[in-house]
XYZ file of C-alpha atoms in Angstrom:
664
model
C 30.155 88.981 11.791
C 29.466 89.163 7.834
C 26.800 86.945 6.664
C 29.278 83.977 4.440
C 28.187 84.606 0.474
C 26.357 81.426 -0.376
C 27.525 79.678 -3.263
C 24.718 78.817 -6.014
C 26.191 75.269 -6.690
C 25.460 74.687 -2.821
C 21.848 76.478 -2.725
C 20.839 74.920 -6.259
C 20.552 70.896 -5.767
C 17.259 70.490 -6.348
C 17.699 71.752 -9.748
C 18.007 68.287 -11.101
C 14.847 66.520 -9.034
C 12.302 68.567 -11.773
C 12.808 66.727 -15.067
C 11.369 63.661 -16.272
C 12.746 61.187 -13.307
C 10.380 63.630 -10.209
C 7.532 61.826 -11.929
C 8.681 58.234 -10.714
C 9.554 60.019 -6.813
C 6.517 62.225 -6.031
C 4.648 60.709 -3.767
C 1.343 62.707 -2.239
C 2.554 62.319 1.341
C 6.472 63.186 1.623
C 8.277 60.192 2.413
C 12.082 59.145 2.791
C 13.703 56.657 0.847
C 15.259 55.338 4.513
C 10.941 54.903 5.908
C 10.250 53.110 3.261
C 9.843 49.198 2.680
C 12.990 47.796 0.779
C 10.044 46.146 -1.139
C 9.551 49.342 -2.215
C 12.826 50.379 -3.694
C 15.486 49.724 -5.972
C 18.688 49.994 -4.003
C 19.642 50.566 0.029
C 22.778 50.668 1.612
C 23.916 47.085 3.675
C 24.516 48.535 7.360
C 25.257 51.161 8.777
C 29.186 52.086 7.640
C 28.459 52.708 4.139
C 31.054 50.709 2.401
C 28.232 48.348 0.705
C 24.939 48.910 -1.072
C 22.480 46.224 -2.816
C 20.932 47.544 -6.461
C 18.386 45.855 -7.943
C 19.069 44.342 -11.122
C 16.642 42.426 -13.748
C 14.685 39.371 -12.994
C 16.331 35.595 -14.092
C 15.140 34.075 -17.353
C 10.957 32.289 -15.855
C 11.329 34.118 -12.691
C 7.704 34.574 -11.094
C 6.125 38.017 -11.241
C 7.481 39.311 -7.347
C 10.813 37.622 -7.654
C 13.524 39.867 -7.170
C 17.126 40.090 -7.340
C 20.105 42.418 -6.394
C 23.251 42.927 -6.483
C 25.519 43.585 -3.540
C 28.357 46.692 -4.670
C 31.590 47.286 -1.997
C 34.249 49.651 -2.288
C 37.158 48.671 -3.578
C 35.540 46.195 -5.570
C 35.418 46.807 -8.759
C 32.749 44.512 -9.928
C 29.916 43.015 -8.032
C 30.764 41.017 -4.771
C 27.096 38.660 -4.748
C 23.619 38.384 -5.342
C 20.688 38.018 -2.975
C 17.513 36.735 -4.217
C 13.889 36.644 -3.124
C 11.779 34.201 -5.285
C 9.049 32.128 -4.426
C 8.740 28.936 -2.820
C 10.037 27.129 -0.079
C 14.164 26.184 0.840
C 13.599 22.473 0.821
C 15.711 21.686 -1.526
C 19.688 21.958 -2.834
C 20.408 25.611 -2.443
C 23.891 25.331 -4.197
C 21.963 23.786 -7.369
C 19.906 27.006 -7.148
C 22.277 29.555 -5.934
C 25.750 28.971 -6.430
C 27.635 28.499 -10.063
C 26.948 24.972 -11.831
C 30.262 23.740 -11.759
C 30.969 24.428 -7.383
C 31.761 22.664 -4.773
C 29.830 23.348 -1.276
C 29.697 22.133 1.900
C 28.166 23.169 4.986
C 29.530 25.746 6.565
C 30.072 25.653 10.577
C 26.860 27.345 11.964
C 27.473 30.991 12.742
C 24.413 31.216 14.467
C 21.521 32.636 13.228
C 22.126 36.031 14.644
C 20.499 38.555 12.033
C 18.823 35.922 10.153
C 16.583 34.610 13.001
C 13.381 35.785 10.308
C 14.377 32.693 8.771
C 13.207 29.259 8.907
C 15.012 26.620 7.359
C 18.574 28.552 7.937
C 21.416 26.580 4.956
C 25.123 28.503 5.410
C 27.164 26.675 2.500
C 31.174 27.204 1.596
C 31.917 26.831 -1.894
C 35.114 26.473 -4.499
C 35.326 26.258 -8.077
C 38.002 23.759 -9.826
C 40.726 26.081 -10.957
C 39.873 29.054 -8.520
C 40.646 30.554 -5.315
C 38.093 32.055 -4.812
C 35.692 31.265 -2.369
C 31.955 31.663 -2.175
C 29.495 31.844 0.864
C 25.780 30.653 0.230
C 23.297 31.723 2.744
C 19.158 30.584 2.264
C 16.707 30.324 4.344
C 13.017 30.929 4.268
C 9.961 32.897 5.600
C 6.395 34.001 4.073
C 6.252 31.476 1.708
C 9.650 32.812 0.052
C 13.143 31.676 -0.115
C 15.248 35.122 0.542
C 19.079 33.646 -0.736
C 22.518 35.361 -1.081
C 25.546 33.967 -2.974
C 28.866 35.673 -2.965
C 32.459 36.080 -2.110
C 33.013 34.828 1.735
C 35.192 37.448 2.265
C 32.568 39.929 1.820
C 29.842 37.372 4.009
C 29.281 40.026 6.779
C 28.122 41.895 3.705
C 25.793 38.946 1.784
C 24.755 38.251 5.253
C 23.470 41.433 6.502
C 21.958 42.608 2.928
C 19.659 38.999 3.341
C 19.023 39.949 6.892
C 17.321 43.320 5.840
C 15.101 41.938 2.501
C 13.770 38.821 4.815
C 13.071 42.315 7.459
C 11.705 44.826 4.469
C 14.260 47.022 6.309
C 17.730 48.219 6.129
C 19.077 46.790 9.971
C 21.908 48.443 11.297
C 25.264 46.933 11.459
C 28.720 47.441 10.420
C 29.993 45.653 7.661
C 33.125 44.286 7.314
C 35.171 44.067 4.290
C 38.590 44.423 3.095
C 39.747 47.840 1.925
C 42.821 48.948 0.475
C 41.370 52.728 1.204
C 41.528 52.909 -3.502
C 38.585 54.375 -3.830
C 36.998 57.120 -2.279
C 32.721 58.237 -2.046
C 33.549 59.126 -5.546
C 34.718 56.103 -6.630
C 32.521 54.283 -5.039
C 29.249 55.923 -6.891
C 30.907 55.199 -10.620
C 31.218 51.187 -8.961
C 27.393 51.663 -8.566
C 26.281 54.070 -11.275
C 27.943 51.222 -13.582
C 26.581 48.060 -12.251
C 22.805 49.162 -12.523
C 20.745 50.157 -15.406
C 20.499 53.093 -17.065
C 17.177 54.131 -15.979
C 18.080 53.171 -12.689
C 21.300 55.263 -12.834
C 19.195 58.237 -13.758
C 16.252 58.243 -10.593
C 19.024 57.661 -8.173
C 21.634 60.666 -9.495
C 18.653 62.386 -8.903
C 17.945 61.370 -5.714
C 22.052 61.950 -5.117
C 21.669 65.736 -6.661
C 18.396 66.379 -4.139
C 20.252 65.489 -0.920
C 22.853 67.203 -2.303
C 25.248 64.933 -3.333
C 26.724 66.802 -6.864
C 29.945 64.589 -7.396
C 28.025 61.497 -7.279
C 25.254 62.528 -8.629
C 27.221 63.493 -11.699
C 28.799 59.813 -11.695
C 24.576 58.693 -12.425
C 23.368 60.969 -14.997
C 27.053 60.345 -16.733
C 26.938 56.432 -15.814
C 22.862 56.865 -18.046
C 23.684 59.577 -20.961
C 26.279 57.015 -22.587
C 23.613 54.076 -23.123
C 20.309 55.785 -22.958
C 18.933 57.218 -26.134
C 15.898 60.063 -26.842
C 14.946 62.332 -24.166
C 15.787 60.409 -21.247
C 19.454 60.343 -22.386
C 19.196 64.245 -23.336
C 17.850 65.122 -19.966
C 21.067 62.794 -17.896
C 23.109 64.832 -19.769
C 21.388 68.436 -19.105
C 21.982 66.423 -15.462
C 25.887 65.815 -15.717
C 26.485 69.303 -17.406
C 24.555 70.444 -14.207
C 27.049 68.788 -11.307
C 30.059 69.546 -13.415
C 28.914 73.324 -12.866
C 28.262 72.614 -9.291
C 31.302 71.132 -8.336
C 32.961 73.993 -10.527
C 33.786 72.642 -13.435
C 32.498 75.499 -15.993
C 34.403 74.438 -19.077
C 33.169 71.077 -19.495
C 29.738 72.006 -18.420
C 29.396 74.354 -21.052
C 30.375 71.883 -23.237
C 27.723 69.813 -21.970
C 25.644 72.441 -22.215
C 26.303 73.314 -26.352
C 25.444 69.361 -27.045
C 21.836 69.475 -25.103
C 20.534 72.825 -27.247
C 19.171 71.021 -30.121
C 18.123 68.318 -28.715
C 15.951 69.922 -25.659
C 14.384 71.965 -28.223
C 12.137 69.586 -29.159
C 10.088 69.360 -26.018
C 8.868 72.010 -23.327
C 10.191 69.987 -20.526
C 13.374 70.084 -21.976
C 13.266 73.537 -22.244
C 12.851 74.861 -19.581
C 15.694 72.520 -18.518
C 18.178 73.777 -20.838
C 17.118 77.880 -19.114
C 17.658 76.758 -15.749
C 20.449 74.562 -16.237
C 21.925 77.355 -18.238
C 20.756 80.140 -16.095
C 22.213 77.741 -12.715
C 25.643 77.804 -14.118
C 25.654 81.444 -14.809
C 24.821 81.987 -11.623
C 27.669 79.492 -10.298
C 30.434 81.800 -11.854
C 28.715 84.550 -10.141
C 27.463 86.067 -13.652
C 24.080 87.268 -12.582
C 23.267 89.828 -15.715
C 23.973 86.877 -18.210
C 21.690 84.721 -15.806
C 18.721 87.477 -16.067
C 19.478 87.488 -19.629
C 18.830 83.207 -20.028
C 15.739 83.642 -17.900
C 14.219 86.008 -19.603
C 15.133 84.651 -23.551
C 11.809 82.551 -24.728
C 11.526 79.287 -24.711
C 13.156 77.159 -27.598
C 9.765 74.763 -27.077
C 6.445 75.560 -25.291
C 2.682 73.636 -24.866
C 0.876 74.120 -28.159
C -1.854 76.194 -25.897
C 0.599 77.567 -23.296
C -0.944 80.808 -23.547
C -4.424 79.650 -23.226
C -3.034 78.426 -20.207
C -1.450 81.864 -18.740
C -5.330 83.208 -19.794
C -6.574 79.906 -17.866
C -8.529 78.844 -20.692
C -9.053 75.003 -21.387
C -7.160 74.039 -24.126
C -5.671 71.015 -24.986
C -2.582 69.560 -23.098
C -4.925 71.285 -20.178
C -8.117 69.292 -21.336
C -5.416 66.118 -21.196
C -4.329 67.297 -17.466
C -7.877 67.208 -15.911
C -9.233 63.847 -17.674
C -6.408 62.342 -16.278
C -6.750 63.490 -12.610
C -10.909 62.838 -13.419
C -10.125 59.488 -13.792
C -7.357 59.315 -11.391
C -9.804 61.037 -8.410
C -12.313 57.942 -9.949
C -9.799 54.671 -9.392
C -9.262 56.429 -5.656
C -6.022 58.620 -5.424
C -3.652 60.575 -7.706
C -0.746 58.406 -9.339
C 1.957 59.467 -8.419
C 3.739 60.437 -12.098
C 3.660 64.193 -12.316
C 2.158 65.477 -15.351
C 3.964 67.025 -18.073
C 2.055 70.199 -16.899
C 2.971 70.113 -13.140
C 6.796 69.851 -14.028
C 6.767 72.757 -16.440
C 4.923 74.479 -13.241
C 7.890 73.008 -10.830
C 10.679 74.170 -13.650
C 8.640 77.343 -13.859
C 9.032 78.082 -9.686
C 12.667 77.330 -9.525
C 13.308 80.124 -13.114
C 11.434 82.237 -10.550
C 14.050 81.454 -7.442
C 16.765 81.982 -9.935
C 15.939 85.189 -11.374
C 14.998 86.102 -7.400
C 19.318 85.602 -7.262
C 20.256 86.787 -10.093
C 18.521 89.817 -8.810
C 19.697 89.850 -5.491
C 23.660 89.599 -6.435
C 23.019 93.033 -8.647
C 21.312 94.999 -5.979
C 17.824 94.175 -6.942
C 16.472 93.382 -3.597
C 12.754 94.505 -3.702
C 12.306 92.724 -7.253
C 14.141 89.867 -5.936
C 11.619 89.168 -2.830
C 8.938 89.351 -5.202
C 9.981 86.640 -7.245
C 11.653 84.814 -4.341
C 7.736 84.837 -2.645
C 5.873 84.112 -6.476
C 8.678 80.732 -6.406
C 7.135 79.296 -3.167
C 3.546 80.386 -3.960
C 4.081 78.395 -7.199
C 5.862 75.161 -5.684
C 3.768 74.928 -2.337
C 0.557 74.512 -5.295
C 1.723 71.412 -6.929
C 0.387 69.166 -4.983
C -0.172 70.807 -1.745
C 3.720 70.972 -1.835
C 4.592 67.507 -0.819
C 6.046 66.683 -3.755
C 9.459 65.246 -2.342
C 11.744 65.342 -4.887
C 11.318 70.107 -4.550
C 11.850 69.803 -0.967
C 15.296 71.571 -1.174
C 14.327 73.446 -3.540
C 11.197 75.024 -1.461
C 13.985 74.412 1.222
C 16.580 77.166 -0.582
C 13.443 79.326 -1.196
C 12.722 79.354 2.507
C 16.114 80.103 3.536
C 16.949 83.003 1.048
C 13.602 84.997 2.439
C 15.249 84.114 5.776
C 18.490 85.859 5.123
C 16.100 88.709 3.346
C 14.674 89.175 6.395
C 17.768 89.121 8.312
C 19.188 91.999 6.600
C 16.249 93.596 7.444
C 16.626 93.429 11.126
C 14.347 90.762 11.318
C 15.421 88.163 13.268
C 12.671 86.124 14.606
C 11.022 85.937 11.322
C 14.633 84.631 10.138
C 14.832 82.183 12.800
C 11.652 80.631 11.735
C 12.198 80.323 8.425
C 15.461 78.266 8.800
C 13.412 75.931 10.999
C 11.253 75.738 8.566
C 13.293 74.736 6.030
C 15.410 72.580 8.273
C 12.099 70.865 9.394
C 11.342 70.411 5.477
C 14.180 68.741 3.959
C 14.935 66.806 7.248
C 11.336 64.769 6.711
C 12.776 64.269 3.046
C 16.446 63.934 3.420
C 17.710 63.086 7.398
C 21.571 62.781 7.120
C 21.865 64.791 3.807
C 24.065 67.731 3.221
C 21.256 69.443 2.254
C 20.193 68.910 5.599
C 23.305 70.093 7.093
C 23.319 73.239 4.928
C 19.479 73.882 6.450
C 21.473 73.630 9.848
C 23.887 74.992 9.153
C 22.520 78.294 8.272
C 20.718 78.688 11.517
C 23.752 78.045 13.574
C 25.626 81.232 11.329
C 22.127 83.330 12.052
C 22.965 82.643 15.578
C 26.356 84.020 15.437
C 25.678 86.829 13.329
C 22.982 87.426 16.320
C 25.905 87.017 19.266
C 24.027 83.831 20.209
C 26.997 82.343 20.764
C 25.837 79.436 23.329
C 22.878 78.436 20.294
C 25.558 78.488 17.326
C 28.362 76.868 18.907
C 25.440 74.195 20.279
C 24.379 73.739 16.255
C 27.966 73.677 15.363
C 29.096 70.486 17.664
C 25.441 68.497 16.601
C 26.338 69.115 13.011
C 29.781 67.450 13.609
C 28.595 64.777 15.764
C 25.717 64.194 12.874
C 28.183 63.464 10.389
C 30.272 60.307 12.598
C 33.741 61.265 10.577
C 31.548 61.951 7.096
C 33.333 64.572 5.358
C 31.390 67.722 4.721
C 33.733 69.218 1.988
C 30.368 71.510 0.290
C 30.021 73.101 3.621
C 33.675 74.642 3.710
C 31.735 78.358 3.251
C 28.966 77.747 5.914
C 31.209 76.443 8.372
C 33.398 79.227 8.603
C 31.130 81.126 11.402
C 32.019 78.272 13.841
C 36.019 78.777 13.761
C 35.742 82.181 14.068
C 32.556 81.818 17.285
C 35.161 79.196 18.385
C 38.013 81.878 18.989
C 36.064 84.880 19.050
C 37.975 88.109 21.651
C 40.825 85.213 21.069
C 43.501 87.707 19.177
C 46.810 84.880 20.365
C 44.311 81.925 20.041
C 43.054 79.431 22.099
C 44.537 76.536 23.889
C 41.466 75.410 25.862
C 41.512 71.069 25.291
C 37.410 71.018 24.294
C 37.349 73.820 22.035
C 40.583 72.938 20.125
C 38.834 69.556 20.110
C 35.662 70.852 18.719
C 37.844 72.735 15.824
C 40.632 69.696 15.595
C 37.052 67.145 14.924
C 35.578 69.673 12.204
C 38.939 70.412 10.108
C 38.811 66.904 9.429
C 35.571 66.593 7.822
C 36.035 70.455 6.107
C 39.296 68.284 3.755
C 38.832 67.527 0.341
C 37.595 63.451 0.194
C 40.310 62.957 -2.506
C 43.403 64.340 -1.300
C 42.683 62.328 2.120
C 42.241 58.844 0.447
C 45.001 59.622 -1.300
C 47.126 59.980 1.655
C 45.401 57.108 3.240
C 46.831 55.229 0.194
C 50.052 56.768 0.544
C 50.383 56.047 4.271
C 49.750 52.662 3.669
C 52.020 51.635 0.938
C 54.565 53.799 2.781
C 54.093 51.691 5.931
C 53.336 48.569 4.675
C 56.727 46.880 4.872
C 58.219 43.709 2.862
C 55.822 41.455 4.480
C 53.318 39.462 2.182
C 50.544 40.925 3.076
C 52.214 44.364 2.046
C 53.241 42.916 -1.518
C 49.608 41.887 -1.691
C 48.507 45.337 -0.662
C 50.691 46.246 -3.266
C 49.150 44.110 -5.601
C 45.713 45.481 -5.782
C 46.632 48.847 -5.593
C 48.141 47.820 -9.304
C 45.686 46.194 -10.270
C 43.067 49.327 -9.785
C 44.376 50.888 -11.268
C 44.490 48.785 -14.456
C 41.175 48.092 -14.256
C 40.210 52.261 -14.216
C 42.147 52.070 -17.398
C 40.116 49.399 -18.419
C 37.150 50.210 -17.955
C 38.222 53.676 -19.783
C 39.279 52.003 -22.290
C 35.461 49.386 -23.073
C 33.338 53.448 -22.204
C 35.704 55.017 -25.753
C 33.838 51.886 -27.456
C 30.533 51.723 -26.836
C 30.619 55.878 -27.006
C 30.954 55.197 -30.489
C 27.727 56.252 -32.703
C 28.185 53.630 -35.794
C 31.693 51.504 -34.668
C 33.072 49.127 -37.395
C 33.242 45.571 -37.104
C 37.076 45.685 -36.128
C 35.642 48.289 -33.054
C 33.443 45.787 -32.409
C 35.731 42.959 -32.348
C 38.083 45.049 -30.020
C 35.645 45.719 -27.586
C 34.448 42.568 -26.777
C 38.638 41.156 -26.659
C 38.569 44.910 -23.915
C 35.272 43.303 -22.355
C 37.011 40.234 -21.970
C 40.472 41.560 -20.572
C 38.496 43.916 -18.092
C 36.198 40.040 -16.684
C 39.416 38.689 -16.355
C 41.061 41.752 -14.548
C 37.850 41.701 -11.767
C 38.086 38.265 -11.648
C 41.767 38.589 -10.483
C 40.789 42.048 -8.059
C 38.631 39.468 -6.004
C 40.709 36.669 -6.116
C 43.930 39.288 -4.088
C 40.808 40.868 -1.961
C 40.032 37.640 -1.018
C 43.743 36.332 0.251
C 43.843 40.324 1.400
C 40.859 39.879 3.740
C 42.869 37.587 5.768
C 45.185 40.456 7.105
C 43.504 41.769 10.234
C 45.072 45.515 9.211
C 43.529 46.049 6.193
C 39.752 45.013 7.436
C 37.310 48.426 7.725
C 35.596 48.481 11.188
C 36.099 51.931 12.244
C 35.338 55.788 11.426
C 37.818 57.228 9.277
C 37.626 60.621 11.806
C 40.937 60.309 14.807
C 39.899 62.275 18.049
C 42.579 64.982 19.248
C 43.811 62.442 22.129
C 44.577 59.264 19.795
C 46.741 62.007 18.099
C 48.387 63.220 20.896
C 49.127 59.626 22.233
C 50.242 58.580 18.759
C 52.769 61.068 19.089
C 56.403 61.202 20.150
C 57.483 64.016 22.930
C 60.196 65.301 19.711
C 56.983 65.181 17.337
C 53.956 68.337 16.963
C 51.114 67.767 14.611
C 50.765 71.529 12.572
C 47.875 71.433 10.267
C 46.733 74.792 8.358
C 42.847 75.273 7.386
C 41.871 77.624 4.955
C 38.416 78.489 4.724
C 36.490 81.855 2.558
C 38.277 84.233 3.522
C 40.003 82.909 6.769
C 42.387 80.287 7.502
C 43.676 79.049 11.328
C 46.375 76.643 12.589
C 46.156 73.881 14.054
C 49.639 73.195 16.902
C 49.429 69.607 18.710
C 52.118 67.956 20.889
C 51.273 65.017 23.120
C 50.718 67.234 26.231
C 50.063 70.977 24.238
C 47.478 72.060 21.479
C 46.221 75.174 20.160
C 44.407 77.185 17.373
C 44.722 80.321 16.080
C 43.487 82.502 12.984
C 46.370 83.336 10.407
C 47.044 86.644 9.922
C 46.797 86.267 6.251
C 43.236 85.458 4.124
C 43.361 82.464 1.780
C 44.094 84.568 -1.502
C 47.005 86.400 0.416
C 48.361 82.360 1.007
C 47.617 81.583 -2.647
C 49.843 84.416 -3.276
C 52.863 83.746 -0.903
C 52.464 80.196 -1.974
C 52.929 80.977 -5.913
C 55.867 83.339 -4.684
C 57.587 80.651 -3.031
C 57.302 78.215 -6.498
C 58.661 80.792 -8.358
């Protein structure tokens, strides 16, 4: 079995981790974000089903030093649906006066039991309304350890508020299903856009890095875009550079090129930005399979470098190196190294990444001996910075190990290749468990098993990847999951009808579906089956309002992006902001009403089992699905009593030609 070609945009997620924001996430020992106490994080998920998240925001005027405040962001809601607080004091007063709106009328809510909030004393639950509004808000407040933990927000999102408050009180993310009104109008990308719009630009930049490190390119692009729109100087340029890289990773090469040209002038003023510019332009070339152009970019002199760069290469102490030694000496005297990376450490990581990119480009043009030398150099350089334990470059180190494994496999050293893949899995699994990066590392090992005729081990690992996804799309792994279909169908020229095998591929095919298409289908299905009752009409109103909000938000962003707006434009901006706020209030009111209908509440995973689909089919119906991978395509055929999968007698390119012919 031929080894599938690796897309550089899948392998290069760690590129974004090496800029300025890397200094914010570089502890001496790798620690996953999910292991950090909530009190040390700027955002945390609420519940286990990925529908809501809490984002830290600026404290209120007069807040104590360690007081915290969070916005609660949920899918399908254009504005935050609630607020969480951790403040110093006791909950012995009137929580409504402090945590509800000034004109709210509040009454004690029925006691729903403490449940997840059992850790809080003096727990109060209030139902509140405001004059002239149909919105109902919930207020929860209790105390623990001399601090008040409180939540306030739309009552339709009461479960999210309660679970978020319980997580704060326990200083860890508690599991649980968040039950919210969901119209399926926002996919993961739209939810990321909501999150990015709700937080400060510097936090958006850090959040973008974290998502890019984990391989979530589309989400990262939204956060970098939000940061670039409101941040000036070096951070704004850095955000634009990262936005360009994410666009390239997603295949939007024209937009990536436009952004890269836009950043060249500012990048020339900083040794770090100059290295980012060089590496990202090389990555963009590699994403387009232009290896020679990438090598030319990597070999060109930097537009800006440290004054004593030559002294550093000659191992003499210049001004910059002296500053670094002085800083480290001070850190050692204080008992520990600081988390922040020094400029020279970041430069070293970026130079290590450049060696990795050289190796990738050289491998594409067949200069394998040189490629192996640069890969080894990259691995050494990256491991030298703080013992290789900088969390934000773990992904890149894993990719280097993956490339070394591929070279060992091509040379016939299968045992060495397997060992290198396992090292990569262990690295990414410790830093980013459950991420696309971890799935990618495991899929590469499964591919090695498939190509080595270790069928049972390959199938076991592929099945585990699909089970762990729990309905989460794996669109970025389409090329890596192709061997799974090939292994299951190996030797079956006429296809397979074994129920268990068909179920495996049916489940995997749902995870490989493009998420935007899946969400569009969900909206159309609900509108077509909604009928003419009050709930269906309400859903259609929410659908139209969501589109209006997106249009209004775009109009606001256009004016906010003007460098020197006129007085008329500033007035128009305020009018558009006011209009957007009014639309968001209307949406909240409609979602509140929609929440009363159980058909539109989200509590289940998005994947459908084979048995459930067959049970939904009538005796005269069949379900047919074409799964197009690279380079092969597969067909699934289901009836209420039978199921079959076979490989189509045309590859992806031939199918595209056939479709074009039919359309003409």
